[in-house]
Amino acid sequence: MNVPSASTAPSQAGTTVPSGAPAATAQQPAPATDGATAQQPTATTDGAIEAAPSELPAAEGDELLAESAEPPAGFTGIHGRVIDETNGEGLIEATVKVVTGAQKQSLTDLDGNYRLALPPGKYDLRVFYDVYQGRRITGVVVTQGKSTKLDVALSADVGAVQEVVVEARADRRAEGALLQERKKAAAVSDSISAQEIARTPDSSASDAVKRVVSATVVDGRYVLLRGLGGRYSSTLLNGAILPSPEPDEQAVPLDIFPTALLANLNVNKSYTADMPGTFAGGALLIETNNYPASFELKPRITLSADSLSTFQTRNTYAGGGMDWLGFDDGARALPDSVPTDRPLNRLTRDEVNTIARDFPNTWTLGTRRALPNLGLGLSVGDTLRFDNQRLGYLASVNYSHREVLQQSQFIGTTLDETDGEGVQVDESSENVMGAEIASLGGLLSAGYQPHRDLELSVFSLFTRTGESRARVTTGQDASNETFRNTSSEYLARMLTFNQVRGFHRLSGVLNDMELDWQANLSYVQRDDPDTRSLTYELTSQSEYRFRQDPGGLRWYSTLGETSYGGSANATFPLSTVRLRVGAMVQQSDRSLDMRRFRFRYTSGNLGVVFQGPEDIFAADNIGNGIGLDENTNAEDSYEATQGIYAGYVNADISTLEPLRIVAGVRYEASVQKLETGSAYANNPSQSSTTDRTYGDVLPALNLIYALTPAVNLRTGYSYTLARPTFRELAPILYYDFVRRRSVSGEPDLVETRIHNLDARAEWFPTENEVLAASVFYKRFQNPIERIIVSPAQRDVSFENARGATSYGVELEARTTLGRLTSALANVRTGFNLTLTQSEIELQEGGLQTSQTRSLQGQSPYVVNVNLGWSRPESGSELSLLYNVFGRRISDVGIQGVPDVYEQPFHRVDLAFSQNLGRGMQLKLTGTNLLNRFVVLKQGDLDVLKYRPGAAFSASLGWNL
């Protein structure tokens, strides 16, 4: 029989069978274990290679994937392992079929294990695998409540061609495949697969990642790993560093990634030298869906509602005709008459008045009833095979539209003057915000494999979110005056990411040396066109009057960052050492441009200040009581570059098996340069330049001791870094409408260095189960924190502390309750707990209030619990999930003002899915069912409080 060589990807596992391999005698295993008695089976060799499992019709009741190596107590049936007789390696997806006594079959898992649940009786089995000689085993006896173990060794077929490679691509979207990868990983890691995400109500990566051990999410979009985020973590998309579209956060906002695009989320918690040096909390590795093995066409529609917004009246304003798609149609653009080569203060007053009349005179907010939310998705993919070549593709597009109503209470505080401790209310307000959020995303992936030693692939991702916000804030300010502020804002965030990857195996060169490389080009953009803010104050005559200070504000900002680079790695698979060397270059060029304008009352025409907004700023009043100024600062624009240049060597040593040593060192040089200065500034002399150059040696050592094939003991040490972000270095003021404060950067920040120690014990009892316990310790030099710099105005900035320590414990368990009783075999449960402590060391003579406290953003505990039930016969699945984090510092107080703490938030989610047949599936979800308040507390006062609302959705998907 002439069998052509099978194609494979570099990530696949396989077995190479040379021509002429001896046909050894079949293994004669004792079939009975755990005290079971059985007749000794007879093994016979079939005369031909059996058909591949995919060619066999599946009989009713087939088990298409083995559940585990060792069955639970009370299991009745046959289990064991199918291996290659020559090298003892497990054969993936070998078929074990009952041919007499029942109609059932099973495919072996990634380690060659299988399991067949059978009633008591005597059975004949056939075991076969492509290009191997099949085996027939007769007379296998199964006893009630007993597990009969039957291991089978297969030998290569002598009629195979000169070289046959039998390999299987592991579906990394599956929980079992990801756990197997985690077991064999070089570093301490945690992950969540697409299969697990599908069991939750999570709609974006920011929702899904909080299910990972020790991961928490801030502001619904930024991930903290072990209580550390932003500069202390890096986000990689398909192995390449991902830039952030946010001007004031280094962390990538994960809400821009729909879960429909994700294959898995992996968090590396111990460092290896082949990773970027920005590492403390961990590295989040986002992997997107790859092309499927066979043709798929999957449309999807989702309808959702929430308890606070849907069918309620929300604020809105006249925006653009394409807001529903996430794009501004130009309605918010800066008027063409505004000069682009100089500020307005260089023009005559008459010229400025003419320009002022060109600004859209739209200030008053409207209202509308919020409609249910809509989500649409479509993906299509296939793998085309011709001769020994393979061409795969996947295209996906997703769209969502949401309407939001959020009501929050804010309290401004000042130091309590009576005792000099604690805080008292300085101002209070209520904020009612309505928003329309539209997201559009697309993915295109294609790969070409002409033969097993070469694979080329291209990947492109586009995601865009447009959010239109209309806000009304009413309350009393620090002067005890009643005010009413209206603001409108449109925020658009966009990311495009493009990547080309290659893999080459140089057969016959240095033990089949492997080369892999990637080149990437990405662009992120954040546009904030025509943000408007207008304040009225209540007079003693109970009339609302236009407030001169700050006046009618409008500003326009746009941020763009282009990032490009690549990496190349060479792997030398020596006898007991796998040596890997590589280099990386990544360059980022960012620019921020902002212009600020202020409409103000000048003199005369006094009655105009008591009119409505559109009347105040009517064309007749411009130059007649109302004037326009440009108040752009020199710091409102900057150009910044960052270059990262790295090389590393890493050795994976198995000489001392079962001890595995992964040791390496990385040298990473970086250059950061930031120049502020706006052509429209009234104070051009305040321009500044910040220049930072670093060269860092980053050693890493990981030890893995395989106590048994299913149990690992791990420990690791590394010395890593964290750089200040562009935003933290730039002395630019951003205004926070909700908390009514400004945020600015600090040019004197320096990088942070971190010592990391990790240890973990992990047990993988079966394919989908894990028990793990971890401890970690981190020592920081010059950690960067966000602090309150002006207690009166509550403005915040950033500062290097002298040092800090952080240490903690992580516990994780995933199992099935079938271990307790067979009646609960379809019930699975998962639990993880993180306990963390940290302590900051402050600079001598500093102004911070708390001389002993934890790191900003770090929760003392994080808990995740999930309980799931499934009934494969009916295609039903139910999941209940719980998440909570402990209180954490949001802002660090100074000059006696206490720190601001975000309080614990308890969240309960529910998801139910039902297979409707003919490729259709219905999914019903409920999120945040407790509908608890989000609360930020300073002293005894709630400085910010709001409900995010409980949400419900129904999704219908097809697999055509």
CSV table of C-alpha atoms in Angstrom, one decimal, residues 356-667:
chain,number,residue,atom,x,y,z
A,356,ALA,CA,-15.8,81.1,15.8
A,357,ARG,CA,-19.1,81.3,13.8
A,358,ASP,CA,-17.9,78.3,11.8
A,359,PHE,CA,-17.9,75.9,14.8
A,360,PRO,CA,-21.1,73.8,14.9
A,361,ASN,CA,-23.5,75.5,17.3
A,362,THR,CA,-24.7,72.3,19.0
A,363,TRP,CA,-24.4,72.1,22.8
A,364,THR,CA,-27.8,71.0,24.1
A,365,LEU,CA,-28.2,67.3,24.7
A,366,GLY,CA,-31.2,65.3,23.6
A,367,THR,CA,-32.7,62.1,24.8
A,368,ARG,CA,-33.8,58.8,23.2
A,369,ARG,CA,-35.0,55.4,24.4
A,370,ALA,CA,-32.2,52.8,24.5
A,371,LEU,CA,-32.9,49.8,22.2
A,372,PRO,CA,-31.7,46.2,22.8
A,373,ASN,CA,-28.1,45.5,21.8
A,374,LEU,CA,-27.2,43.6,18.6
A,375,GLY,CA,-24.3,41.4,17.6
A,376,LEU,CA,-23.6,39.9,14.2
A,377,GLY,CA,-20.8,37.6,13.2
A,378,LEU,CA,-19.7,35.5,10.2
A,379,SER,CA,-16.7,33.3,9.7
A,380,VAL,CA,-15.7,31.1,6.8
A,381,GLY,CA,-12.6,28.8,6.5
A,382,ASP,CA,-11.2,25.7,5.0
A,383,THR,CA,-8.1,23.7,4.3
A,384,LEU,CA,-7.5,22.8,0.7
A,385,ARG,CA,-5.2,19.8,0.0
A,386,PHE,CA,-3.6,19.0,-3.3
A,387,ASP,CA,-0.8,16.4,-3.7
A,388,ASN,CA,1.3,16.8,-0.5
A,389,GLN,CA,0.5,20.5,-0.1
A,390,ARG,CA,-1.9,22.3,2.1
A,391,LEU,CA,-3.5,25.7,1.8
A,392,GLY,CA,-5.7,26.9,4.6
A,393,TYR,CA,-7.7,30.1,5.2
A,394,LEU,CA,-10.0,31.7,7.7
A,395,ALA,CA,-12.0,35.0,7.3
A,396,SER,CA,-14.1,36.4,10.1
A,397,VAL,CA,-16.1,39.6,10.6
A,398,ASN,CA,-17.9,40.7,13.8
A,399,TYR,CA,-20.2,43.7,14.5
A,400,SER,CA,-21.9,44.8,17.7
A,401,HIS,CA,-24.0,47.8,18.7
A,402,ARG,CA,-24.8,48.7,22.3
A,403,GLU,CA,-26.6,51.5,24.1
A,404,VAL,CA,-25.7,52.3,27.7
A,405,LEU,CA,-27.2,54.3,30.5
A,406,GLN,CA,-25.0,54.8,33.6
A,407,GLN,CA,-25.7,56.8,36.7
A,408,SER,CA,-22.9,57.5,39.2
A,409,GLN,CA,-22.4,59.5,42.3
A,410,PHE,CA,-19.1,61.4,42.9
A,411,ILE,CA,-17.8,63.1,46.0
A,412,GLY,CA,-14.8,65.4,46.0
A,413,THR,CA,-12.9,65.4,49.3
A,414,THR,CA,-10.5,67.5,51.2
A,415,LEU,CA,-8.5,66.9,54.4
A,416,ASP,CA,-10.7,67.1,57.5
A,417,GLU,CA,-9.5,70.3,59.2
A,418,THR,CA,-11.0,69.5,62.6
A,419,ASP,CA,-8.5,66.7,63.4
A,420,GLY,CA,-6.1,66.8,60.4
A,421,GLU,CA,-7.0,63.2,59.7
A,422,GLY,CA,-9.5,61.6,57.3
A,423,VAL,CA,-11.5,63.5,54.7
A,424,GLN,CA,-14.6,65.6,54.5
A,425,VAL,CA,-16.9,66.4,51.6
A,426,ASP,CA,-15.6,69.2,49.4
A,427,GLU,CA,-18.0,68.8,46.5
A,428,SER,CA,-20.6,66.3,45.4
A,429,SER,CA,-22.3,65.6,42.1
A,430,GLU,CA,-24.5,63.1,40.2
A,431,ASN,CA,-23.4,62.0,36.8
A,432,VAL,CA,-25.9,60.6,34.2
A,433,MET,CA,-24.2,59.3,31.1
A,434,GLY,CA,-25.7,57.9,27.9
A,435,ALA,CA,-23.6,56.1,25.3
A,436,GLU,CA,-23.8,54.5,22.0
A,437,ILE,CA,-21.0,52.0,21.3
A,438,ALA,CA,-20.4,50.3,18.0
A,439,SER,CA,-17.6,47.8,17.3
A,440,LEU,CA,-16.5,46.4,14.0
A,441,GLY,CA,-13.8,43.7,13.7
A,442,GLY,CA,-12.3,41.4,11.1
A,443,LEU,CA,-9.7,38.7,10.8
A,444,LEU,CA,-8.0,37.1,7.9
A,445,SER,CA,-5.6,34.2,8.3
A,446,ALA,CA,-4.0,32.1,5.6
A,447,GLY,CA,-1.3,29.5,5.6
A,448,TYR,CA,0.5,27.6,2.9
A,449,GLN,CA,2.5,24.4,3.5
A,450,PRO,CA,4.2,22.9,0.4
A,451,HIS,CA,5.8,20.2,2.5
A,452,ARG,CA,6.4,19.2,6.1
A,453,ASP,CA,9.6,21.3,6.4
A,454,LEU,CA,8.2,24.6,5.3
A,455,GLU,CA,5.1,26.6,6.3
A,456,LEU,CA,4.3,30.2,5.5
A,457,SER,CA,1.4,32.2,6.9
A,458,VAL,CA,-0.1,35.7,6.8
A,459,PHE,CA,-2.4,37.2,9.4
A,460,SER,CA,-4.3,40.4,9.4
A,461,LEU,CA,-6.6,41.8,12.2
A,462,PHE,CA,-8.7,44.9,12.2
A,463,THR,CA,-10.8,46.1,15.1
A,464,ARG,CA,-12.5,49.5,15.7
A,465,THR,CA,-14.8,50.8,18.4
A,466,GLY,CA,-16.6,54.1,18.3
A,467,GLU,CA,-18.3,55.4,21.4
A,468,SER,CA,-20.5,58.4,21.5
A,469,ARG,CA,-21.1,59.8,25.1
A,470,ALA,CA,-23.5,62.4,26.3
A,471,ARG,CA,-23.2,63.4,30.0
A,472,VAL,CA,-25.1,65.6,32.5
A,473,THR,CA,-23.4,66.3,35.8
A,474,THR,CA,-25.3,68.2,38.5
A,475,GLY,CA,-24.2,69.0,42.1
A,476,GLN,CA,-22.4,71.5,44.4
A,477,ASP,CA,-18.8,72.5,43.9
A,478,ALA,CA,-16.2,73.4,46.5
A,479,SER,CA,-17.6,77.0,46.7
A,480,ASN,CA,-21.0,75.5,47.7
A,481,GLU,CA,-22.5,76.7,44.4
A,482,THR,CA,-25.0,74.6,42.5
A,483,PHE,CA,-23.8,73.8,39.0
A,484,ARG,CA,-25.0,71.9,35.9
A,485,ASN,CA,-22.4,70.6,33.4
A,486,THR,CA,-23.2,69.0,30.1
A,487,SER,CA,-20.6,67.4,28.0
A,488,SER,CA,-20.4,65.3,24.8
A,489,GLU,CA,-17.6,63.2,23.5
A,490,TYR,CA,-16.9,60.8,20.7
A,491,LEU,CA,-14.1,58.4,21.2
A,492,ALA,CA,-12.9,56.1,18.4
A,493,ARG,CA,-10.2,53.4,19.0
A,494,MET,CA,-8.8,51.4,16.1
A,495,LEU,CA,-6.2,48.7,15.8
A,496,THR,CA,-4.8,47.1,12.6
A,497,PHE,CA,-2.2,44.3,13.0
A,498,ASN,CA,-0.5,42.5,10.1
A,499,GLN,CA,2.0,39.7,10.4
A,500,VAL,CA,3.9,37.3,8.2
A,501,ARG,CA,5.4,34.1,9.7
A,502,GLY,CA,7.6,31.4,8.4
A,503,PHE,CA,8.8,28.0,9.6
A,504,HIS,CA,11.7,26.0,8.1
A,505,ARG,CA,13.0,22.7,9.1
A,506,LEU,CA,16.5,22.1,7.6
A,507,SER,CA,16.4,18.3,7.3
A,508,GLY,CA,19.8,16.7,7.8
A,509,VAL,CA,21.4,19.9,9.0
A,510,LEU,CA,22.5,19.8,12.7
A,511,ASN,CA,19.8,17.3,13.7
A,512,ASP,CA,17.1,18.9,11.7
A,513,MET,CA,17.7,22.5,12.8
A,514,GLU,CA,14.6,24.6,12.8
A,515,LEU,CA,14.2,28.3,11.8
A,516,ASP,CA,11.1,30.4,12.5
A,517,TRP,CA,10.6,34.1,11.9
A,518,GLN,CA,7.9,36.8,11.9
A,519,ALA,CA,7.6,40.3,10.7
A,520,ASN,CA,4.8,42.6,11.9
A,521,LEU,CA,3.3,46.0,11.1
A,522,SER,CA,0.6,47.5,13.3
A,523,TYR,CA,-1.1,50.8,13.6
A,524,VAL,CA,-3.3,52.1,16.5
A,525,GLN,CA,-5.3,55.2,16.5
A,526,ARG,CA,-7.4,57.0,19.1
A,527,ASP,CA,-9.5,60.0,17.9
A,528,ASP,CA,-11.4,62.3,20.3
A,529,PRO,CA,-12.9,64.9,17.9
A,530,ASP,CA,-14.9,67.9,19.2
A,531,THR,CA,-15.3,67.1,22.9
A,532,ARG,CA,-17.6,69.8,24.3
A,533,SER,CA,-18.1,70.9,27.9
A,534,LEU,CA,-20.4,73.6,29.1
A,535,THR,CA,-21.2,74.7,32.7
A,536,TYR,CA,-24.1,76.7,34.2
A,537,GLU,CA,-24.3,77.9,37.8
A,538,LEU,CA,-27.4,78.7,39.9
A,539,THR,CA,-27.6,82.3,41.0
A,540,SER,CA,-29.1,83.6,44.2
A,541,GLN,CA,-32.1,84.5,42.1
A,542,SER,CA,-32.6,80.8,41.2
A,543,GLU,CA,-31.5,81.5,37.6
A,544,TYR,CA,-29.0,79.4,35.8
A,545,ARG,CA,-26.1,81.5,34.4
A,546,PHE,CA,-23.3,80.6,32.0
A,547,ARG,CA,-20.2,80.1,34.0
A,548,GLN,CA,-17.3,82.2,32.7
A,549,ASP,CA,-14.7,79.9,34.2
A,550,PRO,CA,-14.1,77.5,32.6
A,551,GLY,CA,-16.5,78.7,29.8
A,552,GLY,CA,-17.6,76.7,26.8
A,553,LEU,CA,-14.8,74.2,26.1
A,554,ARG,CA,-14.1,72.3,22.9
A,555,TRP,CA,-11.0,70.3,22.1
A,556,TYR,CA,-9.8,68.0,19.4
A,557,SER,CA,-7.2,65.3,19.8
A,558,THR,CA,-5.8,62.4,17.8
A,559,LEU,CA,-3.2,59.8,18.7
A,560,GLY,CA,-1.6,57.5,16.2
A,561,GLU,CA,1.2,55.0,16.7
A,562,THR,CA,2.9,52.9,14.1
A,563,SER,CA,4.8,49.8,15.3
A,564,TYR,CA,6.9,47.6,13.2
A,565,GLY,CA,9.5,44.9,13.7
A,566,GLY,CA,10.3,41.3,13.6
A,567,SER,CA,12.1,38.4,15.2
A,568,ALA,CA,14.0,35.3,14.1
A,569,ASN,CA,14.8,32.2,16.1
A,570,ALA,CA,17.0,29.2,15.4
A,571,THR,CA,16.4,25.9,17.3
A,572,PHE,CA,19.1,23.2,17.5
A,573,PRO,CA,17.6,19.9,18.7
A,574,LEU,CA,20.7,18.3,20.1
A,575,SER,CA,20.7,14.9,21.8
A,576,THR,CA,19.6,16.0,25.3
A,577,VAL,CA,19.7,19.8,24.8
A,578,ARG,CA,17.3,21.9,22.8
A,579,LEU,CA,19.3,25.1,22.1
A,580,ARG,CA,17.4,28.2,20.9
A,581,VAL,CA,18.9,31.5,19.9
A,582,GLY,CA,17.1,34.5,18.5
A,583,ALA,CA,16.9,38.2,18.1
A,584,MET,CA,14.1,40.8,18.0
A,585,VAL,CA,13.7,44.4,16.9
A,586,GLN,CA,10.6,46.4,17.5
A,587,GLN,CA,10.1,50.1,16.8
A,588,SER,CA,7.2,52.3,17.8
A,589,ASP,CA,6.5,55.8,16.6
A,590,ARG,CA,3.7,57.7,18.3
A,591,SER,CA,2.3,61.2,17.8
A,592,LEU,CA,-0.4,63.0,19.8
A,593,ASP,CA,-1.9,66.3,18.6
A,594,MET,CA,-4.5,68.2,20.6
A,595,ARG,CA,-6.1,71.6,20.3
A,596,ARG,CA,-8.1,73.4,23.0
A,597,PHE,CA,-10.6,76.2,22.4
A,598,ARG,CA,-12.7,78.2,24.9
A,599,PHE,CA,-15.8,80.2,24.3
A,600,ARG,CA,-16.1,82.9,27.0
A,601,TYR,CA,-18.1,85.9,28.0
A,602,THR,CA,-16.1,89.1,27.2
A,603,SER,CA,-18.2,92.2,28.1
A,604,GLY,CA,-21.4,94.0,27.3
A,605,ASN,CA,-24.6,92.2,26.3
A,606,LEU,CA,-25.0,90.9,29.8
A,607,GLY,CA,-28.2,89.2,29.2
A,608,VAL,CA,-26.6,86.7,26.9
A,609,VAL,CA,-25.2,84.6,29.9
A,610,PHE,CA,-28.7,83.7,31.0
A,611,GLN,CA,-29.7,82.3,27.6
A,612,GLY,CA,-29.6,78.7,26.4
A,613,PRO,CA,-26.4,77.4,24.9
A,614,GLU,CA,-27.4,77.7,21.2
A,615,ASP,CA,-28.6,81.2,21.9
A,616,ILE,CA,-25.4,82.2,23.7
A,617,PHE,CA,-23.2,81.1,20.9
A,618,ALA,CA,-25.4,82.2,18.1
A,619,ALA,CA,-23.5,84.0,15.3
A,620,ASP,CA,-25.0,87.4,16.3
A,621,ASN,CA,-23.4,87.1,19.8
A,622,ILE,CA,-19.9,86.3,18.6
A,623,GLY,CA,-18.0,89.5,19.0
A,624,ASN,CA,-20.9,90.9,21.0
A,625,GLY,CA,-20.4,89.6,24.5
A,626,ILE,CA,-18.9,86.2,23.4
A,627,GLY,CA,-15.4,85.6,22.2
A,628,LEU,CA,-13.3,82.6,21.3
A,629,ASP,CA,-9.7,81.9,22.5
A,630,GLU,CA,-7.3,79.1,21.8
A,631,ASN,CA,-5.7,77.8,25.0
A,632,THR,CA,-3.6,74.9,23.6
A,633,ASN,CA,-0.5,74.2,25.7
A,634,ALA,CA,3.0,73.3,24.5
A,635,GLU,CA,2.6,69.9,26.2
A,636,ASP,CA,-0.6,69.1,24.3
A,637,SER,CA,1.3,67.6,21.5
A,638,TYR,CA,4.2,65.3,21.4
A,639,GLU,CA,6.3,63.0,19.2
A,640,ALA,CA,7.7,59.9,20.7
A,641,THR,CA,9.7,56.9,19.6
A,642,GLN,CA,10.7,53.7,21.3
A,643,GLY,CA,13.1,51.1,20.0
A,644,ILE,CA,13.6,47.7,21.6
A,645,TYR,CA,16.6,45.6,20.4
A,646,ALA,CA,17.1,42.2,21.9
A,647,GLY,CA,19.1,39.0,21.5
A,648,TYR,CA,18.9,35.9,23.6
A,649,VAL,CA,20.1,32.3,24.1
A,650,ASN,CA,18.0,29.7,25.8
A,651,ALA,CA,18.8,26.1,26.5
A,652,ASP,CA,16.3,23.4,27.3
A,653,ILE,CA,18.3,20.6,29.0
A,654,SER,CA,16.9,17.1,29.7
A,655,THR,CA,20.2,15.4,30.4
A,656,LEU,CA,19.3,14.7,34.0
A,657,GLU,CA,15.8,13.4,33.3
A,658,PRO,CA,13.3,13.6,35.0
A,659,LEU,CA,14.8,17.0,35.8
A,660,ARG,CA,14.4,19.5,33.0
A,661,ILE,CA,16.5,22.7,33.1
A,662,VAL,CA,15.5,25.7,31.0
A,663,ALA,CA,18.2,28.4,31.3
A,664,GLY,CA,18.8,31.5,29.3
A,665,VAL,CA,19.9,35.1,29.2
A,666,ARG,CA,18.6,38.0,27.2
A,667,TYR,CA,20.2,41.3,26.5
